[in-house]
Coordinates of C-alpha atoms and ligand atoms in Angstrom, one line a residue:
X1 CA 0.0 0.0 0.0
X2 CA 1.7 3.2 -1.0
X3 CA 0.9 5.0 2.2
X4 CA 3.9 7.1 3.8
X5 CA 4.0 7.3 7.4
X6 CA 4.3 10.7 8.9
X7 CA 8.1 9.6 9.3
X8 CA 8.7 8.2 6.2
X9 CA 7.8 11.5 4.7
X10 CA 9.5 13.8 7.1
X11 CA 13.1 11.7 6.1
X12 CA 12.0 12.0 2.1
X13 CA 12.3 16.1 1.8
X14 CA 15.3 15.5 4.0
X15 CA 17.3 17.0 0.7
X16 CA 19.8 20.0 -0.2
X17 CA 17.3 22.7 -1.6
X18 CA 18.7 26.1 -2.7
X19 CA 16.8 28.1 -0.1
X20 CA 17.5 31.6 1.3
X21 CA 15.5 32.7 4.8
X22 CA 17.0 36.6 6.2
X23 CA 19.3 36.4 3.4
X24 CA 21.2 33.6 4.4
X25 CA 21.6 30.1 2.9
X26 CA 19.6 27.8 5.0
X27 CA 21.2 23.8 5.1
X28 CA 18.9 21.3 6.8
X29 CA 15.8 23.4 6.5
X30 CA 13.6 21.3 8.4
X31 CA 15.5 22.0 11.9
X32 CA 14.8 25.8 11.0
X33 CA 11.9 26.8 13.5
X34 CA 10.5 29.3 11.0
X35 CA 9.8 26.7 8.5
X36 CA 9.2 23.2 11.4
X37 CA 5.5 24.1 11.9
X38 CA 5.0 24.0 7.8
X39 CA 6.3 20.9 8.4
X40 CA 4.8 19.4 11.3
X41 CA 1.1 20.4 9.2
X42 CA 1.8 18.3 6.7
X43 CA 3.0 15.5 8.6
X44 CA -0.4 15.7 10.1
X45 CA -2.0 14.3 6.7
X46 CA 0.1 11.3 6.4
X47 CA -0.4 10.5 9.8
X48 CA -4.1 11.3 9.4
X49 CA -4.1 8.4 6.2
X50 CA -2.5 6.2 8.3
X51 CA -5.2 5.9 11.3
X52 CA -8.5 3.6 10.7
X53 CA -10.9 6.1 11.8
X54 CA -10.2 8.8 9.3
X55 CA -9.8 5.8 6.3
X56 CA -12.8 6.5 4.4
X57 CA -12.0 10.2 4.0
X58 CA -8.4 10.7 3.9
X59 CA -8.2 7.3 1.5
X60 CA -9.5 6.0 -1.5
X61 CA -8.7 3.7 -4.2
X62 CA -6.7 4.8 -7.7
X63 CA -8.9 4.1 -10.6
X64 CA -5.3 4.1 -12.9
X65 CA -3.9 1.0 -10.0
X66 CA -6.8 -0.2 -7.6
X67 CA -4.3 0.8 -4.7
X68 CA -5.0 1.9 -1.9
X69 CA -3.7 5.6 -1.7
X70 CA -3.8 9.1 -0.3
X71 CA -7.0 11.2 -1.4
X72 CA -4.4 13.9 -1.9
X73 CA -3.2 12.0 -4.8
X74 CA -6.5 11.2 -6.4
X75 CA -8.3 12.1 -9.4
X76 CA -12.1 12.7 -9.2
X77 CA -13.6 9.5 -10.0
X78 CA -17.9 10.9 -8.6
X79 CA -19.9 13.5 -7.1
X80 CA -19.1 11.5 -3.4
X81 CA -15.2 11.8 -4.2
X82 CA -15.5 16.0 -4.5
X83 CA -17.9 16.0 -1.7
X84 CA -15.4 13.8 0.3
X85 CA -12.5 16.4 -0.7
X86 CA -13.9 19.3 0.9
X87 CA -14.8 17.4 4.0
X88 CA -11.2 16.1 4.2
X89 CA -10.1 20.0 3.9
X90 CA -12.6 20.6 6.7
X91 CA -11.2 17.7 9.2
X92 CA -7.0 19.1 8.5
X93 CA -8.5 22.8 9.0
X94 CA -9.4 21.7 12.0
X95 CA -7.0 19.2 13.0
X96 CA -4.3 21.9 12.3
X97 CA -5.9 25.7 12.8
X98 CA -3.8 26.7 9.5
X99 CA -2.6 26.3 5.2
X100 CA -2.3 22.3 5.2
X101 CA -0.3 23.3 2.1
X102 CA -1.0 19.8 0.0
X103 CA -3.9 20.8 -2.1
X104 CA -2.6 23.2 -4.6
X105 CA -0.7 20.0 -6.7
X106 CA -4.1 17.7 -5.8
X107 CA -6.3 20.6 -7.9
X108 CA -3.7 20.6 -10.7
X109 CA -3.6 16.9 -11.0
X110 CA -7.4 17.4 -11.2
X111 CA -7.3 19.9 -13.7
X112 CA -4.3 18.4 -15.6
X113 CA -6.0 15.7 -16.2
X114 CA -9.1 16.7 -18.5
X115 CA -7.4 19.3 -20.0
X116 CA -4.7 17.3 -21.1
X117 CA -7.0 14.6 -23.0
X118 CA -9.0 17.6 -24.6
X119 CA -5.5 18.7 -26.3
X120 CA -4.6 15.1 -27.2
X121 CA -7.9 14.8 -28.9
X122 CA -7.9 18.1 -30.5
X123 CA -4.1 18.0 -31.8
X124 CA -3.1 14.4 -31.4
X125 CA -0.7 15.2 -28.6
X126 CA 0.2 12.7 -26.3
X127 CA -0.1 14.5 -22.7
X128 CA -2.6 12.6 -21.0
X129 CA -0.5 9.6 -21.3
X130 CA 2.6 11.8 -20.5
X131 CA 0.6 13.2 -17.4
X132 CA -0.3 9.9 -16.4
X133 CA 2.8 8.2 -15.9
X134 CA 4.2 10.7 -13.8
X135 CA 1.1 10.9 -11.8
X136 CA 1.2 6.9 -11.2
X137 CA 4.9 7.8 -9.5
X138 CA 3.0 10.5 -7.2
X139 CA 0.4 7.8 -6.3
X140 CA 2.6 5.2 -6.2
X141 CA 5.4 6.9 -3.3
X142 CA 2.2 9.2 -2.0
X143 CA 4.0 12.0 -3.0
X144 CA 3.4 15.8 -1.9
X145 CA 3.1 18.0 -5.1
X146 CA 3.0 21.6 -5.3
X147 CA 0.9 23.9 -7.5
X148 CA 2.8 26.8 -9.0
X149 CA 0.7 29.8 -11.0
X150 CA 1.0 33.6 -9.9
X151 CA 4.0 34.6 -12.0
X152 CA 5.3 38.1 -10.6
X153 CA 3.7 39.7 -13.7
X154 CA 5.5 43.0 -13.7
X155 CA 3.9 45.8 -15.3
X156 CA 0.1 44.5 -14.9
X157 CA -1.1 46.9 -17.1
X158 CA 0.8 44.9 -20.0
X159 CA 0.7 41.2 -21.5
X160 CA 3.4 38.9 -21.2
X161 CA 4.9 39.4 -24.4
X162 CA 5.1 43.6 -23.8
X163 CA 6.6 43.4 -20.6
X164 CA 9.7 45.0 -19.7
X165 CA 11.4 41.9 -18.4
X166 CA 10.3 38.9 -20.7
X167 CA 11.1 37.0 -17.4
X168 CA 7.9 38.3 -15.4
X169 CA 6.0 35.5 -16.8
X170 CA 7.8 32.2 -17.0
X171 CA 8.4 31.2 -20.8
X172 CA 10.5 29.3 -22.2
X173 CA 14.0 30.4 -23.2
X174 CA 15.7 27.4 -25.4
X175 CA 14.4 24.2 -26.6
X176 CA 16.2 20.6 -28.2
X177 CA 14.8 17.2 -28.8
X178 CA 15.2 16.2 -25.3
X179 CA 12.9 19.2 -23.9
X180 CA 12.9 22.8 -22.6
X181 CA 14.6 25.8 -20.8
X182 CA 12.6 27.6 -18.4
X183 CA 13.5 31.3 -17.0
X184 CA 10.8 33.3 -14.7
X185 CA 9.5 33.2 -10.9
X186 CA 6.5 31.7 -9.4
X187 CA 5.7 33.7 -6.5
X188 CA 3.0 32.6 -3.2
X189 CA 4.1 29.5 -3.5
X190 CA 2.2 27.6 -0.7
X191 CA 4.1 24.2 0.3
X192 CA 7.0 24.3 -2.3
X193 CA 9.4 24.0 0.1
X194 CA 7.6 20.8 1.7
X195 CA 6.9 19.1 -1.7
X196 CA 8.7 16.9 -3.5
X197 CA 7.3 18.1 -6.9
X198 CA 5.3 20.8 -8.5
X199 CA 3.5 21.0 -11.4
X200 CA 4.0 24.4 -13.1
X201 CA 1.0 26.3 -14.9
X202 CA 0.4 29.5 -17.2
X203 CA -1.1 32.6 -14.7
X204 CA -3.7 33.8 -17.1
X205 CA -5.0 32.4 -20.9
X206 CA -2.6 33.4 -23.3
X207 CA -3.5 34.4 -26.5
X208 CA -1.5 34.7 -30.4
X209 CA 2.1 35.0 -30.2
X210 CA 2.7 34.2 -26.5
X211 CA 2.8 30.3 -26.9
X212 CA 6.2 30.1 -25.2
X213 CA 4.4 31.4 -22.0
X214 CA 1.7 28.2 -22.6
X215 CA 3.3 25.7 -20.8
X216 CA 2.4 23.2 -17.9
X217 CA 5.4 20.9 -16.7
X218 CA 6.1 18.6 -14.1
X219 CA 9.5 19.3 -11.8
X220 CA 11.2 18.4 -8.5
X221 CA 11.3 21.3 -6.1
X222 CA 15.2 20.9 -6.0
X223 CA 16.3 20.6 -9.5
X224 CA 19.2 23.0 -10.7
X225 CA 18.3 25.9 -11.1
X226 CA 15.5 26.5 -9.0
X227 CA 16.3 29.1 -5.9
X228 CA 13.8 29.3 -3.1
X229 CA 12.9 32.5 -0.6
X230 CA 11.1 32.0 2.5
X231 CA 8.5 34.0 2.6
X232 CA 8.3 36.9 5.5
X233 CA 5.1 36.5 7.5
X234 CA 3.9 38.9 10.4
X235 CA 5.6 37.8 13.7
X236 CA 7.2 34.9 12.5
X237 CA 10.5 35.5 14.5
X238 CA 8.5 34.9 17.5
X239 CA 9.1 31.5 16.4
X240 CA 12.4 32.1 16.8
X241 CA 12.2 33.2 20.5
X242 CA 12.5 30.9 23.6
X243 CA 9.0 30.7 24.7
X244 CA 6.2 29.2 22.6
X245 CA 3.0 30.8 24.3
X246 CA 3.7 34.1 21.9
X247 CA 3.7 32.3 18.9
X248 CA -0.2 31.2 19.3
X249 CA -0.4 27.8 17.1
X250 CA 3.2 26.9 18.7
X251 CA 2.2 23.2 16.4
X252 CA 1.5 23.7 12.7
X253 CA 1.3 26.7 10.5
X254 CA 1.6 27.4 6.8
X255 CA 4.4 28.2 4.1
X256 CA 5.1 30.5 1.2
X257 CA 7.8 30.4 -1.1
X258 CA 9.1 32.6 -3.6
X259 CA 10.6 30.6 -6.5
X260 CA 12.9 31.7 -8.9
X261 CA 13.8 29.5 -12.2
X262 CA 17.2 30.1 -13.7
X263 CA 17.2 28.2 -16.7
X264 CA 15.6 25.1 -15.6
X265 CA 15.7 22.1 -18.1
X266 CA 12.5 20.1 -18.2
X267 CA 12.8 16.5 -19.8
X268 CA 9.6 16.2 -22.5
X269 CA 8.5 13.1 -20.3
X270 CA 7.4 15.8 -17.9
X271 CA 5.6 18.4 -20.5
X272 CA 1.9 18.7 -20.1
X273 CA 1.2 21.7 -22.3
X274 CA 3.9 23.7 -24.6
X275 CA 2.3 26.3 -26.7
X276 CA -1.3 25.2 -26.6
X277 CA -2.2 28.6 -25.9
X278 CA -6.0 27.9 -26.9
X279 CA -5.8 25.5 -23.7
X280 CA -4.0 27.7 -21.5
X281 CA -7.0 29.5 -20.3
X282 CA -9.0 26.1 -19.7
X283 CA -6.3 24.6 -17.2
X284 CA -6.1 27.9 -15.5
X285 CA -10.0 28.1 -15.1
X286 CA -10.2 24.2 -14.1
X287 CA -7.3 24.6 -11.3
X288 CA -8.7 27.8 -10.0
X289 CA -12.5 26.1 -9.5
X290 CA -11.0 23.5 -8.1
X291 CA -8.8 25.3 -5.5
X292 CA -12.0 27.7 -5.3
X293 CA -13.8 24.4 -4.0
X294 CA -11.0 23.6 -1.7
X295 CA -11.5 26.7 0.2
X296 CA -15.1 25.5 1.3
X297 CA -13.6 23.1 3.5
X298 CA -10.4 24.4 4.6
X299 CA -11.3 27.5 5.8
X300 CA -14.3 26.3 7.3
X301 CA -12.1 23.9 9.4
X302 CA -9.8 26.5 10.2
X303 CA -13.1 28.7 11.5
X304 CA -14.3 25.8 13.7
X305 CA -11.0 26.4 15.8
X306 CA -11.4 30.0 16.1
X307 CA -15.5 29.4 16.8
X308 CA -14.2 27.3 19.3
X309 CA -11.3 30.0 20.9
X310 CA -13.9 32.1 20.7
X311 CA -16.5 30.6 22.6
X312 CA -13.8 28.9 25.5
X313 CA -12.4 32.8 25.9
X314 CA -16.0 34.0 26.4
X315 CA -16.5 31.3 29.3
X316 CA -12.4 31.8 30.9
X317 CA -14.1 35.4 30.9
X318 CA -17.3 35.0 32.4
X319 CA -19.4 36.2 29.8
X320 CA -20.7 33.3 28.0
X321 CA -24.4 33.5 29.2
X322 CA -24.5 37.1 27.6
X323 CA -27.3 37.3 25.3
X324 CA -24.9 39.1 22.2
X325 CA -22.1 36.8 23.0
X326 CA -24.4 34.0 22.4
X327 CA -25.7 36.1 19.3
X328 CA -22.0 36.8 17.9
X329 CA -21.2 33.3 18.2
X330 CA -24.2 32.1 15.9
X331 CA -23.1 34.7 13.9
X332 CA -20.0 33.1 13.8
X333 CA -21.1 29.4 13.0
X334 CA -24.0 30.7 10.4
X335 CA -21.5 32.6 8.1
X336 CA -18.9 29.6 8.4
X337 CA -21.2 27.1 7.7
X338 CA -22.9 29.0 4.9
X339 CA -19.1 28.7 3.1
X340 CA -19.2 25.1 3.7
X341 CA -22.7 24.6 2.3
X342 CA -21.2 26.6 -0.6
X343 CA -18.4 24.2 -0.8
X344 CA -20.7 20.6 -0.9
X345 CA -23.2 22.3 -3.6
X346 CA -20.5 22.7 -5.6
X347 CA -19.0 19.1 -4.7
X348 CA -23.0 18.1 -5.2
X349 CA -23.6 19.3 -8.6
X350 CA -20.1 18.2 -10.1
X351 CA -19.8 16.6 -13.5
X352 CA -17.9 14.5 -15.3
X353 CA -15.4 15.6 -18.2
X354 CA -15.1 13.5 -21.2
X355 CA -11.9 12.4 -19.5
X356 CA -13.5 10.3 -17.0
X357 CA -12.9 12.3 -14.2
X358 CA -15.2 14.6 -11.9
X359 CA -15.1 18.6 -12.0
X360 CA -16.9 20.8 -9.4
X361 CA -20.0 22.9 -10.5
X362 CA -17.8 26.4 -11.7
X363 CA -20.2 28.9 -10.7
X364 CA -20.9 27.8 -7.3
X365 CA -17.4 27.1 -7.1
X366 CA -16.5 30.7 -7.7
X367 CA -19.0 31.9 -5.4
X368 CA -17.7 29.8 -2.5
X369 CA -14.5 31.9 -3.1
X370 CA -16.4 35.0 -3.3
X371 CA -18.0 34.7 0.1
X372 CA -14.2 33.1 1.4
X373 CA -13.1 36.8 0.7
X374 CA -15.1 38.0 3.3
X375 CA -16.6 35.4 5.9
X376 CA -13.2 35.0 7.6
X377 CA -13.0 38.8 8.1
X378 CA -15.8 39.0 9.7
X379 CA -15.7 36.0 11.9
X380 CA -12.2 36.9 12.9
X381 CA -13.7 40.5 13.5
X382 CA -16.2 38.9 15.9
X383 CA -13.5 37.1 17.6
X384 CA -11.4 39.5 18.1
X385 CA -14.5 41.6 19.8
X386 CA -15.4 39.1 22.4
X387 CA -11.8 38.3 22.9
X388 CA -11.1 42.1 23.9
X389 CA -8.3 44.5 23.1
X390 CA -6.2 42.5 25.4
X391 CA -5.4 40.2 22.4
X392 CA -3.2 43.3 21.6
X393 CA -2.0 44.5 24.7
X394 CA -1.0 41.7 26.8
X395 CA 2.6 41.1 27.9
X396 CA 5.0 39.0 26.6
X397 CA 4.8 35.2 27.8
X398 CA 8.2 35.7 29.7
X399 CA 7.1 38.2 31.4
X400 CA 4.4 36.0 32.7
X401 CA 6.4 33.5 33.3
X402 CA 8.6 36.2 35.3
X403 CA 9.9 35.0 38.9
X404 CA 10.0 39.3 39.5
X405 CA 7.0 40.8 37.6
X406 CA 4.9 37.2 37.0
X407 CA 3.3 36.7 39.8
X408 CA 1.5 40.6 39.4
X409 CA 0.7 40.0 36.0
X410 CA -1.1 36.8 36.4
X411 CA -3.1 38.3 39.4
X412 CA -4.0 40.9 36.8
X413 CA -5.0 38.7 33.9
X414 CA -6.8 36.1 36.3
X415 CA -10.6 35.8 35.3
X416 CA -13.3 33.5 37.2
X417 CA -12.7 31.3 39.6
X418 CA -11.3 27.9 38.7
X419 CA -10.1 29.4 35.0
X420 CA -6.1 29.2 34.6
X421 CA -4.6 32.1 33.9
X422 CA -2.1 30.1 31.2
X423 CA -5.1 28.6 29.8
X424 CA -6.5 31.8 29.1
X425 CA -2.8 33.6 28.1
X426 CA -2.8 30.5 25.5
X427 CA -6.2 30.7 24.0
X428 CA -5.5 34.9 23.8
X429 CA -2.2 34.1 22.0
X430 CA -3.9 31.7 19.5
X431 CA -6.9 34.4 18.8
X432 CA -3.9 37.0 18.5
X433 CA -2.4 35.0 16.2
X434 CA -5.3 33.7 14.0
X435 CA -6.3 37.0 13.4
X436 CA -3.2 39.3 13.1
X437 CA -0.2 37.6 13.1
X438 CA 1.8 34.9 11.4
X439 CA -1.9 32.5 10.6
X440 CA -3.4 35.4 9.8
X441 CA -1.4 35.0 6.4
X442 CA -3.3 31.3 6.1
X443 CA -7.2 32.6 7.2
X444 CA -7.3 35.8 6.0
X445 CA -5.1 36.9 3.2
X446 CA -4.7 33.8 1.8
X447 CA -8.9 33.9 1.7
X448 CA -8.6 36.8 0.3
X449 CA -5.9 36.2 -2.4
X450 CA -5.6 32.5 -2.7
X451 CA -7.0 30.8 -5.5
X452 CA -7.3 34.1 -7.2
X453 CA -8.5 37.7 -5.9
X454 CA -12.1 38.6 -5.4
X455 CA -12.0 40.4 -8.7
X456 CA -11.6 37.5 -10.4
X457 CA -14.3 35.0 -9.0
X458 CA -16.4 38.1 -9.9
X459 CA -15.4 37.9 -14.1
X460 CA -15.8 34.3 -13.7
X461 CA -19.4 34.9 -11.7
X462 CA -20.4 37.1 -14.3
X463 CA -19.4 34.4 -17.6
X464 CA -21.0 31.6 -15.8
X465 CA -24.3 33.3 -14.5
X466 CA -26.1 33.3 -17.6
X467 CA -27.8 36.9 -17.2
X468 CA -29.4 36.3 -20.8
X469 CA -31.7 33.7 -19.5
X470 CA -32.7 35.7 -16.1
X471 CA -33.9 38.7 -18.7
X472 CA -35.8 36.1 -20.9
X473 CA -37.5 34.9 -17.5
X474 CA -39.0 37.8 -17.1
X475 CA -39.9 39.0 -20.5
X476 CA -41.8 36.0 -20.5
X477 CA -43.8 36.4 -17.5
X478 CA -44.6 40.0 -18.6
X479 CA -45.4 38.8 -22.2
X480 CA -42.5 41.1 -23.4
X481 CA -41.8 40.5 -26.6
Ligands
LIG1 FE1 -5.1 23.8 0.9 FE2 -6.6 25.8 1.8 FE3 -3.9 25.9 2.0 FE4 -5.1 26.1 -0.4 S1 -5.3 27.5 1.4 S2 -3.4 24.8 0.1 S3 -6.9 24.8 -0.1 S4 -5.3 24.4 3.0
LIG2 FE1 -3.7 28.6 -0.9

């Protein structure tokens, strides 16, 4: 059974990697603290896979080898597999409070795969075959893959072949029989770092005279060439610092990469799309609805915790019988909830592509994102109001922990009887956190910006609503003509 244990994955990314973290070269990156709770999240899905209780929804069988494997390395074979995938995202949101980080390659694969039999049959290609052999590997050694699409993009108010730099889209800079030479940067790159692969997409649909920018390939995330940059995230060097109370979610939390690619070859065995630029805007399309999906259930996970921070703060204060606690709380659970139902309609009215595989309705899809722009503001604005400012104001965990000055500030933070003060510090911390420090970057910005801005849910709302029909609903009930 190709299942990894936690273990056996942890000693598999154990490899050099040209990194950079502070501007320094970074050797045996999985010691760094920064970068060990990235880590420790994604150990949490093999380990998940591995227990009996959690089988049915972190497991499933490969349609391409009747093996038992990883979800993460499935491809849509029904409705129940999508609806299973967002309730999977839910369970590691909430097993973890943060970015999980594995998805990103899972929606690729998922896209990948009809897009690349649609090309085959249109130009006789042979990419599904191509895609399918290297995805029996990922299967085969449950294998974490990243997603890579935001190029840097430059000057946004130019296309990729008008750009100062032709390098702020990756394209292709030489080419032989044996394959291609790749030059650009793939920026927000959640989980490179941990993965062992990525698959690397176009940003936007390309159009005449911009094929070398159309291409999809597969590569591993230390190949020649490729330099990595630690992303900076908002108090991440309290990581760094003695004391773990600070750092809120002192367990797991999320990654971003920057990734540069100086003149990276890529063998033709890993090519999924070179210059199909009538295709380019289909995979990029099918890998956002599908990472628009995945938010209904991560996030939603990730919200559970906080709903539940929220409410324990609201007892270890004494105000949990207060009618507009109570109220804010709902509040809370309704507008989480209404992005999960979001997420299973979606899963519920999937469909299946000529390909064989499953595909999540688009619309609802993109309207799951929509509301995943702004739900987890607002809840995190509710928790932070029945938290209290003291979220911001509270002193540092060693001066609680302070044989001179502790004992006073405990006194001061102590609440009801029979509440701990730590208990309380803790849950404070991880509020602190969730909403405004380093996992803020996995519930909020990344809601906002992950899987594409709100702007663009919005073009893809407006394409897939079908206005011309609502007009013609009316017209006819009026007798319009
Ligand atoms: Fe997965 Fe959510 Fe992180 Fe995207 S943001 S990689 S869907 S956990
Ligand atoms: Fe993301």
């Amino acid at each position: 059974m190709p299942l990894k244990t936690p273990k056996e994955y942890l000693d598999s990314i154990k490899k050099e990697v040209n990194l950079y973290i502070f501007g320094e070269k970074v050797k045996k990156f999985w010691k760094h603290p920064i970068i060990r709770p990235s880590i420790n999240t994604v150990m949490k899905i093999y380990e998940l896979a591995q227990m009996k209780e959690y089988k049915d929804i972190m497991t499933t069988t490969s349609h391409l080898t009747g093996d038992i494997i990883n979800r993460f390395t499935h491809i849509h074979q029904s409705v129940d597999d999508l609806i299973k995938k967002v309730k999977m995202l839910r369970l590691l949101g909430q097993q973890t409070a943060c970015c999980f980080q594995r998805c990103v390659g899972f929606d690729t694969a998922n896209a990948l795969y009809s897009v690349t039999y649609e090309m085959d049959k249109k130009n006789k290609t042979n990419y599904h075959e191509r895609f399918i052999k290297y995805w029996l590997e990922v299967q085969n050694q449950d294998l974490m893959v990243d997603g890579a699409m935001t190029d840097s993009k430059g000057d946004r108010g130019k296309r990729p072949n008008n750009q100062p730099d032709p390098d702020a889209y990756l394209h292709v800079v030489d080419e032989s029989d044996d394959g291609i030479v790749v030059r650009g940067a793939k920026i927000h790159q959640t989980g490179f770092l941990n993965s062992h692969r990525a698959i690397i997409m176009p940003t936007l649909s390309l159009r005449k005279g911009e094929e070398e920018y159309a291409i999809s390939f597969g590569v591993n995330t230390n190949e020649k060439g490729i330099t990595q940059v630690y992303g900076r995230q908002s108090c991440d060097t309290r990581k760094m610092e003695e004391n773990k109370l600070d750092i809120g979610n002192f367990k797991y939390g999320g990654q971003e990469i920057f990734v540069i690619f100086e003149d990276v070859f890529i063998p033709n065995d890993q090519i999924f799309m070179k210059g199909e630029i009538k295709f380019s805007g289909e995979l990029v399309n099918r890998f956002a609805g599908f990472h628009r999906q995945s938010y209904g259930g991560c996030k939603v996970g990730v919200g559970d915790v906080l709903i539940g921070a929220t409410a324990l703060i609201a007892q270890y204060n004494g105000v949990e019988k207060a009618s507009h606690i109570k109220d804010k709380l709902v509040e809370m659970i309704h507008l989480n909830e209404t992005i999960f139902s979001c997420g299973i309609a979606c899963s519920s009215l999937g469909f299946k592509r000529d390909a064989g595989n499953y595909e999540m309705d688009m619309l609802l899809a993109n309207v799951c994102k929509q509301n995943v722009t702004r739900f987890p503001y607002e809840i995190s604005r509710l928790a932070e109001d029945i938290a209290g400012g003291i979220i911001c104001t509270m002193p540092s965990e060693a001066d609680f922990n302070s044989d001179e000055i502790g004992p006073l500030v405990k006194k001061y933070l102590s609440t009801c009887n029979g509440v701990s003060v730590e208990n309380r510090y803790k849950v404070l911390r991880f509020i602190e956190n969730l909403s405004l420090g380093v996992a803020a970057v996995s519930y909020k910005t990344e809601s906002m910006h992950g899987a594409g801005s709100p702007q663009a849910q919005r073009i893809m709302i407006a394409r897939q609503a079908g206005l011309e029909k609502k007009i013609k609903l009316i017209k006819n009930i009026l007798d319009i003509k």
